[in-house]
XYZ file of C-alpha atoms in Angstrom:
573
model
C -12.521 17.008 105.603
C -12.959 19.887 103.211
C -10.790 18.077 100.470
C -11.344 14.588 98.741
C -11.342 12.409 101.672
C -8.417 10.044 101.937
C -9.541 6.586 102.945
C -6.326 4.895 103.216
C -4.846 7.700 105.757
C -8.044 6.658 107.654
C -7.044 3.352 108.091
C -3.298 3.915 109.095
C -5.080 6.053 112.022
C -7.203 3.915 112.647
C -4.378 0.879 112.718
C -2.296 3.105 115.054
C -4.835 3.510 117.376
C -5.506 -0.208 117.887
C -1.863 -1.517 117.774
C -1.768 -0.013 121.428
C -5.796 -0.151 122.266
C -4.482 -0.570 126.044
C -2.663 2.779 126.508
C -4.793 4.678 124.309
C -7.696 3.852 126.567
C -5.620 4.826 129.788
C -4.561 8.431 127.865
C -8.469 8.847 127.003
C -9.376 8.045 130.733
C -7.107 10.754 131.695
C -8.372 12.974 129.029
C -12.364 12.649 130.141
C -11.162 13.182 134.019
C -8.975 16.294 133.383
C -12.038 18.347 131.076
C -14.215 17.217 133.838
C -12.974 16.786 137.268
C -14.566 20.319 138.496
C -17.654 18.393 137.688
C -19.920 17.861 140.812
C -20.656 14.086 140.359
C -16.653 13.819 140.118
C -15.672 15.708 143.366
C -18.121 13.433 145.222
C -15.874 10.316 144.888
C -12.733 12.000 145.795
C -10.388 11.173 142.813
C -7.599 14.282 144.072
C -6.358 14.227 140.959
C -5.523 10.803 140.516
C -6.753 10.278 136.856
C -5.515 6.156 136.556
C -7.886 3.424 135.769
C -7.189 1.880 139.385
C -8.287 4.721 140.833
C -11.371 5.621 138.627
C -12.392 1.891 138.933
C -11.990 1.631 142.692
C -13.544 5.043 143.562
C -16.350 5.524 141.058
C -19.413 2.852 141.022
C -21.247 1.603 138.706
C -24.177 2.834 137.657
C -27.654 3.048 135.484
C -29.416 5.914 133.944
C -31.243 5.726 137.430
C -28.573 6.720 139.357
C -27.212 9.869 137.232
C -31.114 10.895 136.066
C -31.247 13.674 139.568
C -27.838 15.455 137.817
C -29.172 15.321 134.407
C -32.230 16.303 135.374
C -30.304 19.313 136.880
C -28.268 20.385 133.892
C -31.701 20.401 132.129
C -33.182 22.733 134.390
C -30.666 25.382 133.675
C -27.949 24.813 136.460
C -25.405 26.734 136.252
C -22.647 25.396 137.965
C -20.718 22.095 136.414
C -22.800 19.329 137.191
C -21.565 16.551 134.630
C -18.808 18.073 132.691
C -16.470 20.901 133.200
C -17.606 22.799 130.136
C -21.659 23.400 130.151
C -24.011 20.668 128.213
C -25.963 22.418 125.579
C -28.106 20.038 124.162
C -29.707 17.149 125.551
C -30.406 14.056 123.557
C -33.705 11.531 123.652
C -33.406 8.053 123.468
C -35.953 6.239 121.538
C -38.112 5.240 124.454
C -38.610 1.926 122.887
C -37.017 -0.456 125.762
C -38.264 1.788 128.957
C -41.528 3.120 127.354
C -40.518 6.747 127.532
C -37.580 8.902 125.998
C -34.697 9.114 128.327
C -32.674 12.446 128.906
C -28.749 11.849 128.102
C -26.037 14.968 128.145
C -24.816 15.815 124.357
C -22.034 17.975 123.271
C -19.592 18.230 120.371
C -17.175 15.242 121.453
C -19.842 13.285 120.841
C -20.611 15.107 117.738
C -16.734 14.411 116.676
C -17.386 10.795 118.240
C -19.615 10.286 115.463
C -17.673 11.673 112.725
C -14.713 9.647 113.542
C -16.757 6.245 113.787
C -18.592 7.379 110.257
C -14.920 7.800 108.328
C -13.690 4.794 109.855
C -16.359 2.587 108.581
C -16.421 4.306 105.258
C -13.084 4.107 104.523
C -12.885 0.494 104.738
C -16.392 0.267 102.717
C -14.843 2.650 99.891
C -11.522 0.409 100.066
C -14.029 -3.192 99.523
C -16.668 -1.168 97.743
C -15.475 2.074 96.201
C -18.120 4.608 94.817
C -18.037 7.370 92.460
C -19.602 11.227 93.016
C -23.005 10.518 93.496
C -25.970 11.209 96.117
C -27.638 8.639 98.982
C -30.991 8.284 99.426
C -31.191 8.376 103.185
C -34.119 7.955 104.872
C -33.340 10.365 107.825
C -35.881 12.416 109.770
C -34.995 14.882 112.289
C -37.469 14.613 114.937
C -39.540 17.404 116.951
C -37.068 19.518 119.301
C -38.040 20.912 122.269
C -36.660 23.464 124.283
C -35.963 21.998 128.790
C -37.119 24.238 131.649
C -33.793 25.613 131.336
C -32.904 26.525 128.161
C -31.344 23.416 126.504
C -32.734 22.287 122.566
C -33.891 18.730 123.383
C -34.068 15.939 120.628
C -33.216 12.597 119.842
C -29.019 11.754 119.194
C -29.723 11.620 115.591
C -31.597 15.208 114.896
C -28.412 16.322 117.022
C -26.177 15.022 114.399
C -27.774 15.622 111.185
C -28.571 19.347 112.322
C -24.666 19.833 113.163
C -22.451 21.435 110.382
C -19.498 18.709 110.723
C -22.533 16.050 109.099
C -22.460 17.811 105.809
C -18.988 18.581 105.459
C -18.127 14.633 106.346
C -20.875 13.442 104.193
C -19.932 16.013 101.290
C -16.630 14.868 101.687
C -17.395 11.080 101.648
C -19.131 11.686 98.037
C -22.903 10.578 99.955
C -24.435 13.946 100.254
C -28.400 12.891 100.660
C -30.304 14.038 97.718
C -33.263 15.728 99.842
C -33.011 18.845 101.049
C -32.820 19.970 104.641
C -36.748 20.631 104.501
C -37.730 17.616 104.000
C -35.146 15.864 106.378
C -36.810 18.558 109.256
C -39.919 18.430 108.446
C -42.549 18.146 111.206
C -44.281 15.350 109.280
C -42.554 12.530 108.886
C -45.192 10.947 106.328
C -44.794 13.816 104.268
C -41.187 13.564 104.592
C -40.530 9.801 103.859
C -43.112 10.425 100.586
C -40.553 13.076 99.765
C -37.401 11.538 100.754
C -38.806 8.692 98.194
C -39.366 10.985 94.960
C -36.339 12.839 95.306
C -34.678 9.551 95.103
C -36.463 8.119 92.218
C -35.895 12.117 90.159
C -31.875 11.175 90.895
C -32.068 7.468 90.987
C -29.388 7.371 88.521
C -27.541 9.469 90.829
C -28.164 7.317 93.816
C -25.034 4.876 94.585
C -26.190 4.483 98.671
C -29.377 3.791 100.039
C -29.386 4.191 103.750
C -31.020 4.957 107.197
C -29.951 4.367 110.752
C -31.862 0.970 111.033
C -32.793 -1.425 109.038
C -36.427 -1.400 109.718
C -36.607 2.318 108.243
C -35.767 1.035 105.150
C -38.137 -1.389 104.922
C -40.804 0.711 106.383
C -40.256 3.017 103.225
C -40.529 0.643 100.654
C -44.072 -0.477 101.898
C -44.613 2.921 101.783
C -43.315 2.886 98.429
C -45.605 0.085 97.526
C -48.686 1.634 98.031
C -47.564 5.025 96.774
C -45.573 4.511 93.928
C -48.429 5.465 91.527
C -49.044 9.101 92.916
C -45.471 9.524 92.775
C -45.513 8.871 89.204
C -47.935 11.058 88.492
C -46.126 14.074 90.431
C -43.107 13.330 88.327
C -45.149 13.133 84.636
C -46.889 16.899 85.610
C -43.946 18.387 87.637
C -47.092 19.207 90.871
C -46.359 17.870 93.705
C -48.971 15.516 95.467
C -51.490 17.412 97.450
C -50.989 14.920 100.934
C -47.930 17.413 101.486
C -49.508 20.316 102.801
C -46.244 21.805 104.788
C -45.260 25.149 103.132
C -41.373 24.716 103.459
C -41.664 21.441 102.290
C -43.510 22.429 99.136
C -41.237 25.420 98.180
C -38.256 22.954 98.570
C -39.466 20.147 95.906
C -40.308 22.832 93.715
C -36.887 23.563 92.988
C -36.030 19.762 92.228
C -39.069 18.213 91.043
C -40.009 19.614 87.230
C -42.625 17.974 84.792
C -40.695 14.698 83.445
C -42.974 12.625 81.106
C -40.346 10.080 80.056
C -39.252 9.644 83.367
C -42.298 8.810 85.292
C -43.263 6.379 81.697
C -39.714 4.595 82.683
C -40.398 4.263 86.456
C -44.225 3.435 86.074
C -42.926 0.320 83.387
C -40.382 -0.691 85.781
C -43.025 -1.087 88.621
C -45.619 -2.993 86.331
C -42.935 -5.408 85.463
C -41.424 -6.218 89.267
C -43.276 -9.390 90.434
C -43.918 -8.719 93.967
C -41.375 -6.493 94.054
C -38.536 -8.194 93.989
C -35.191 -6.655 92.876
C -37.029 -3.069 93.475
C -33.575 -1.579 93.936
C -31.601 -2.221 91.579
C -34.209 -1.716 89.235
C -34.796 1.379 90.376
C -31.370 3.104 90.987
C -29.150 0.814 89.007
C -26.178 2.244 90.212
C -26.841 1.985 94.013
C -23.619 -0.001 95.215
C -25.327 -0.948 98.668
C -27.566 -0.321 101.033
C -26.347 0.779 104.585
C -27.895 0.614 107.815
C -27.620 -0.974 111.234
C -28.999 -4.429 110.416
C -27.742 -6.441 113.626
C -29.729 -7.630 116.769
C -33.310 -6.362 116.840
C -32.823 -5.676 112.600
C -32.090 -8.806 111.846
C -35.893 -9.653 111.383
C -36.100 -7.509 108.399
C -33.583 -8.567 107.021
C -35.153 -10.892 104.865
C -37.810 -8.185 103.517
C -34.885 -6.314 102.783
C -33.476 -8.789 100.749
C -36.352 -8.888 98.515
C -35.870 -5.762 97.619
C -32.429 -5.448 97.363
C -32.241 -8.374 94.589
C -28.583 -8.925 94.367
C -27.647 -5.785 96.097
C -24.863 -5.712 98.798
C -26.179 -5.365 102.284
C -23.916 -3.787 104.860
C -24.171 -3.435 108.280
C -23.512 -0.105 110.068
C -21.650 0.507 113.120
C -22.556 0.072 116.767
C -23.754 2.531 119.138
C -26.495 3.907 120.944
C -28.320 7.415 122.354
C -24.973 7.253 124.933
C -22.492 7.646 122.383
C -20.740 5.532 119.926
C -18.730 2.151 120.635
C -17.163 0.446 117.536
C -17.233 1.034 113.547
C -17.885 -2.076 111.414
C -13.962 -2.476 109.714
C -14.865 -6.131 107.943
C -17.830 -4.742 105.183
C -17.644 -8.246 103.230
C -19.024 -9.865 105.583
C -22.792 -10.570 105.779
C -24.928 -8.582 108.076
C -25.451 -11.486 110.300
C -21.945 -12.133 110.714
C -21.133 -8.516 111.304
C -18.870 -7.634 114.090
C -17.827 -3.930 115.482
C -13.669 -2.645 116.503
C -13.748 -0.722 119.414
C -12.386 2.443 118.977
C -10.630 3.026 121.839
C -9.845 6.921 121.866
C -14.076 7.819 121.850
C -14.068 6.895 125.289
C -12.912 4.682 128.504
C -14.715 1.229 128.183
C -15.262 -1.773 130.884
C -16.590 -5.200 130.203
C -18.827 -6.901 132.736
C -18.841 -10.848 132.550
C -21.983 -11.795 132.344
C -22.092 -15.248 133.982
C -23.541 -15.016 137.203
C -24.645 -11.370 136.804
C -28.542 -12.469 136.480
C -28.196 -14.496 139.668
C -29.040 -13.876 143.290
C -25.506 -13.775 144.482
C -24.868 -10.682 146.675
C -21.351 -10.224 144.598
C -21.409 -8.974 141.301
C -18.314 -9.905 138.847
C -16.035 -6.619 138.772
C -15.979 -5.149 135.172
C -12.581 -5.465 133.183
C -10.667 -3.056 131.008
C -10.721 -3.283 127.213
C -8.174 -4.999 126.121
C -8.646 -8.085 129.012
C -11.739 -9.150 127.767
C -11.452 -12.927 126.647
C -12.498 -14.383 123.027
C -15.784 -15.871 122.963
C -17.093 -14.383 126.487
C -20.347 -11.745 126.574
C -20.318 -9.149 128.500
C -22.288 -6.244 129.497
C -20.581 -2.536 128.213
C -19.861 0.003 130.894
C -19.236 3.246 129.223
C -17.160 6.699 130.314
C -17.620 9.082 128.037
C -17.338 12.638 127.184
C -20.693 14.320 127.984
C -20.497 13.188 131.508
C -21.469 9.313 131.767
C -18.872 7.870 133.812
C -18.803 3.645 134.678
C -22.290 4.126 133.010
C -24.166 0.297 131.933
C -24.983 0.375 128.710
C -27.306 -2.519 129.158
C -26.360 -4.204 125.689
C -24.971 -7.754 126.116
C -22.028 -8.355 123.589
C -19.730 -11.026 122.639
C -16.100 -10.712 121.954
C -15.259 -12.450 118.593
C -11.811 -11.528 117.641
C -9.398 -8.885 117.967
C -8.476 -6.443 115.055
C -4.811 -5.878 116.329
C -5.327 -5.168 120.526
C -9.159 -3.908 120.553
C -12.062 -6.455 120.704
C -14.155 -6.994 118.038
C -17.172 -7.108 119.488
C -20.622 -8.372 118.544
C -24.234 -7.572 119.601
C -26.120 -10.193 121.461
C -29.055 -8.621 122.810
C -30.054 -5.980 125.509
C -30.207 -6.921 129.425
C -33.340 -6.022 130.333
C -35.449 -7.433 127.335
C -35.795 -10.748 128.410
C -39.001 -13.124 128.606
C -39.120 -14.627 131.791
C -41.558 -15.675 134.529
C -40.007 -18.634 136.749
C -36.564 -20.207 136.032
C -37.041 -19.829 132.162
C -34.484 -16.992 130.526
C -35.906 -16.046 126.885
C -34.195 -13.272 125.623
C -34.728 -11.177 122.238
C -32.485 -13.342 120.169
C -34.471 -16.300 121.459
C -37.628 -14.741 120.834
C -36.268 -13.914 117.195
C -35.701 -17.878 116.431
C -38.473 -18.890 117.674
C -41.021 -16.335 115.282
C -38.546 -17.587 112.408
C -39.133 -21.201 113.219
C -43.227 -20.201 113.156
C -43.127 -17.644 109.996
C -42.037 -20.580 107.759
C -45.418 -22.585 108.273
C -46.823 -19.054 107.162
C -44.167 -18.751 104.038
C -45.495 -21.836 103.122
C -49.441 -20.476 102.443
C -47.145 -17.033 100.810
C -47.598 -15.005 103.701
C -44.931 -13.408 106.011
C -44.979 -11.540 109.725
C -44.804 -8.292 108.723
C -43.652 -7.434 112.425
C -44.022 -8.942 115.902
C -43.886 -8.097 119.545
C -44.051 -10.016 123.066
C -45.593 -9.615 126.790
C -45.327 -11.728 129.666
C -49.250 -11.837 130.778
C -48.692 -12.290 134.950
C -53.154 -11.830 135.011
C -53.314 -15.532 134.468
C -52.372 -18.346 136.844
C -49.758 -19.509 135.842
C -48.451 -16.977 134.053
C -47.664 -17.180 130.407
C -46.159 -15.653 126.866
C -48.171 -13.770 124.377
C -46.306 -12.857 121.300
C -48.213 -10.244 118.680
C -47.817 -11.308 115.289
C -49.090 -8.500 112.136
C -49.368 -10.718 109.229
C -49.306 -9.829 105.366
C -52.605 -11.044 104.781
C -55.053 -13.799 105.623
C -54.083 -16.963 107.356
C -56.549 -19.939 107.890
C -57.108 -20.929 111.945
C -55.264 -24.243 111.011
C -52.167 -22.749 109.967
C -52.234 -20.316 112.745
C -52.978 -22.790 115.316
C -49.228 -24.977 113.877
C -47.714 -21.613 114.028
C -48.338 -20.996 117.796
C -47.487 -24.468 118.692
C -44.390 -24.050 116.872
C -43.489 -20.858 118.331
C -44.331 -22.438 122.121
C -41.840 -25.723 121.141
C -39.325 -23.400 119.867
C -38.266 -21.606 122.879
C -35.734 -24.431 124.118
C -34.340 -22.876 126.850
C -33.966 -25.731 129.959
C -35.837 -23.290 132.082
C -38.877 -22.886 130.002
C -39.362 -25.894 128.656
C -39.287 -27.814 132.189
C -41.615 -25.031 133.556
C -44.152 -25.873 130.450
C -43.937 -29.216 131.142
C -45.070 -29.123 134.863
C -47.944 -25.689 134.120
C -45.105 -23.847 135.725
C -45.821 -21.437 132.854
C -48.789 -21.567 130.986
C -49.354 -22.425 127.481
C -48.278 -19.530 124.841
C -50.615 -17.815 123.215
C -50.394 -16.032 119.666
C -52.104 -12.782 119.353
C -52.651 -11.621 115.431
C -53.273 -8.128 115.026
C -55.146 -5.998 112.691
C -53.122 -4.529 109.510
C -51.336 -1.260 110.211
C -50.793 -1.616 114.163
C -47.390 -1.587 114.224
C -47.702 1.717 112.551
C -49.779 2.951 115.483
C -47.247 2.086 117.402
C -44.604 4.155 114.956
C -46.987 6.920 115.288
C -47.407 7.047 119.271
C -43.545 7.036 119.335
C -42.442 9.662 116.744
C -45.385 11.523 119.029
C -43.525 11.462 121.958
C -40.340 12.944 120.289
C -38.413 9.654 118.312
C -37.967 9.948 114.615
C -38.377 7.576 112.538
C -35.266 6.406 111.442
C -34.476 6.106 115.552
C -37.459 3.851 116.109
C -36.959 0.232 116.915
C -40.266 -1.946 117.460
C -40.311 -3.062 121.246
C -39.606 -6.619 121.200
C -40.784 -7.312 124.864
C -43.821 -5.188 125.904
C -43.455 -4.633 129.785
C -45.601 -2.718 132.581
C -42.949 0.643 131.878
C -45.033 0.589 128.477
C -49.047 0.613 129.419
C -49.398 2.854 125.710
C -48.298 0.199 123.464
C -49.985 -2.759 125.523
C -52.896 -0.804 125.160
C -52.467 -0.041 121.253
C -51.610 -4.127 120.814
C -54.486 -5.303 122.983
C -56.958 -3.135 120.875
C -55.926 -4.305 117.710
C -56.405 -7.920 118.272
C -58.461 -9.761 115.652
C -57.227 -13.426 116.540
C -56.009 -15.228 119.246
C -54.755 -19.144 119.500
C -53.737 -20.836 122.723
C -50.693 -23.436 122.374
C -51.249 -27.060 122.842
C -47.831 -28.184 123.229
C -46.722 -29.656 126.535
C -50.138 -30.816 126.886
């Protein structure tokens, strides 16, 4: 990875691996059981050395974070025996804590480091082969978030801080021409508004420089040009007198921009005159860094929202979708970059771990059998399915709880795309809502706002259970002021739009009471942002909550106090 990195020998891995996706998968199987069967979670289902699928399938259960949280919990409080894994667990990663609430624990170590690096050079040799770029710098929003130290002496912090802080990052990013153009200070530091205001003028002192803009999601993205919007000024003015803005007040912050950001009269005249002449800022990109190829960032299933805000400022340039994984580990690399991000589907690679496919018809029901999970290359074309994952830091026939839909194959492996989590679903009698369906329905509403120039800037959802019957509130945050008529269409559209047979029959006999629409004060989703990155997320790992449950009494709290409107459907009636 030291040398010029060779996207076409990429590839021909990458093709060899998923001519024979089957035995690959059986060899990896075999791999994970051998480094691990000393484990202690392993010896209790008796493999005796049988490493096969059959046996792993039929002796192993399935199981949730639920079931292996006692054994993490163990290797975080400093056992020292193998608990997991045959070789100790160092680190410990944090998921977002945006489904459940709170951060979950999940075992790291450097396979999954490697993991990542292999899924990153897959996907960007087949974006250098469709969209080649020169030697150049990214702007990446990336923030390492707070690390903490566990009762027994593991570092703590979310998956991403666990990759950007590892050395194999900067070699494979060096290598893959897309170094970021911040410095480590600002990527670490323990403010992430100071960072992201930092992150943005080191892009805009190299934004001829700049050929990627990216983040992990989406929404971080976005988030930063808003930023941008109301900062853009200031940053100007840092730029035209070479000081930087007094808002960042951390030390190693300021010592690092002084080595990059020098007094630059003509530059900040050039950037300020761009700015004057966007109208509301559209084509902000390319106007900006004019040779920025694309912008790169997971921009499927709970993204897709901003997506259109993205747009905006992209103008006409290329949006591609990252690849697919989670705080678990890694799943499948995005090999078809030409394709819209809607349309975006992920190749499993099978050598990253041992993957199983549970069909999801009938799993939601009340039938005492659940449908057995299948191996990786029996899944069928245009089924979903639930992921089971076996990986290398000690998950083993773990649920993923992402639903997923097999589109194609690329040779043997599935390609695979995202659907929507499991357990984010609206639902209080026979009615099945889930996030997608939630998504249409807020599109189907947002264009009466369109109409009047306004947009949802973001939006969330709760099942209120205090009422008899019960019913839906969704939370919109809306660019500026709507009238009560317009807002009273939009949550009678959004009530008419969930069409699932379930709902709409329990609407139509008070089943389910009428929907209500919730508009909340400017900046609330940001409280939320804040109250996450508090408990340990950073923000380029945060995903808004798009179902607000009981597991989450902070953020119900935060919506509920930040409601300035609220408009009860009349439809059904």
């Amino acid at each position: 990875m030291e040398n010029k990195f060779d996207s076409e020998k990429v590839i021909e891995e990458f093709e060899s691996l998923t001519k024979d996706a089957k035995r690959v998968q059986i060899e990896t199987l075999k791999k994970i059981l051998q480094e691990n069967y000393e484990a202690e979670y392993l010896k209790k289902w008796n493999l005796d050395g049988r490493f096969d699928p059959q046996t792993y399938t039929s002796c192993v259960p399935v199981v949730t974070h639920k079931d292996l949280e006692p054994y993490i919990q163990k290797i975080a409080d400093g056992a020292s025996y193998p608990v997991l894994t045959g070789k100790p667990i160092t680190t410990i990663t944090l998921s977002s804590g945006t489904t459940q609430g709170k951060p979950k624990f999940v075992p790291y170590n450097d396979e999954l480091t490697e993991n990542t690096m292999q899924i990153y050079r897959t996907s960007f040799a087949f974006r250098n082969r469709a969209f080649p770029i020169g030697n150049g710098k990214a702007l990446s929003f990336i923030f390492g978030s707070k690390q903490f130290t566990t009762k027994g002496g593991l570092l703590a912090g979310t998956a991403t801080t666990n990759v950007y802080r590892s050395a194999q990052f900067k070699k494979t990013m060096k290598a893959m021409q897309t170094p970021c153009c911040s410095p480590d200070e600002v990527i670490f530091a323990p403010d992430f508004h100071q960072s992201l205001y930092c992150h943005l003028l080191c892009g805009l002192i190299f934004h001829e420089e700049i050929q990627i803009i990216s983040s992990t999601f989406a929404h971080s993205i976005v988030h930063s040009f808003r930023t941008f919007e109301l900062v853009w000024e200031e940053l100007c003015s840092d730029i035209r007198t070479g000081v930087l803005s007094a808002r960042i007040t951390v030390d190693s912050i300021r010592t690092a921009m002084a080595k990059v950001l020098k007094p630059n009269t003509e530059l900040a005249d050039k950037i300020y005159n761009k700015c004057l002449g966007l109208t509301d800022w559209n084509g902000l990109i390319p106007e900006l860094f004019p040779n920025c190829k694309y912008i790169y960032a997971i921009m499927t299933g709970s993204m897709e929202p901003y997506l259109k805000k993205l747009r905006v400022y992209a103008g006409g340039v290329r949006l591609l979708s990252a690849d697919y994984g989670s705080s678990e580990g890694w799943i499948g690399a995005n090999v078809n970059p030409d394709l819209p991000p809607e349309m975006t589907s992920f190749a499993v690679l099978p050598n990253i771990g041992y993957f199983e496919f549970l069909p999801l018809t009938s799993i939601d029901e009340l039938d005492s059998i659940e449908p057995k999970p299948i191996g990786l290359t029996d899944v069928q074309l245009g089924e979903e399915y639930e992921v089971v994952v076996t990986n290398f830091a000690g998950l083993y026939r773990y649920r993923l709880g992402d639903v997923v839909k097999v589109i194609g194959f690329h040779n043997s492996t599935p390609k695979l795309q995202f659907v929507c989590r499991r357990n984010l679903m609206l639902t209080i009698n026979i009615d099945k809502n889930t996030e997608k369906d939630l998504q249409l329905s807020v599109e189907a509403a947002a264009k009466l706002l369109a109409a009047e120039k306004l947009e949802v800037l973001d939006f969330t959802s709760h099942v209120d259970l205090t009422t008899d019957p019960g019913h839906y509130v969704i939370f919109w945050e809306v660019s500026g002021d709507a009238s009560d008529e317009i807002l009273n269409e939009c949550c009678n559209c959004l009530d008419k739009s969930f069409v699932d047979a379930g709902y709409v029959s329990s609407r139509k006999v008070n089943a389910i009471g009428p929907l209500e629409l919730r508009v909340l004060r400017r900046g609330t989703f940001q409280k939320i942002l804040d109250h996450y990155v508090g408990l340990g997320s950073a923000l380029n790992q945060f995903k808004t909550p798009r179902c607000v449950g009981p597991t989450n009494p902070k953020v119900l709290q935060i919506l509920c106090n930040n409601v300035v409107k609220s408009y009860v459907s009349s439809s059904f009636c």
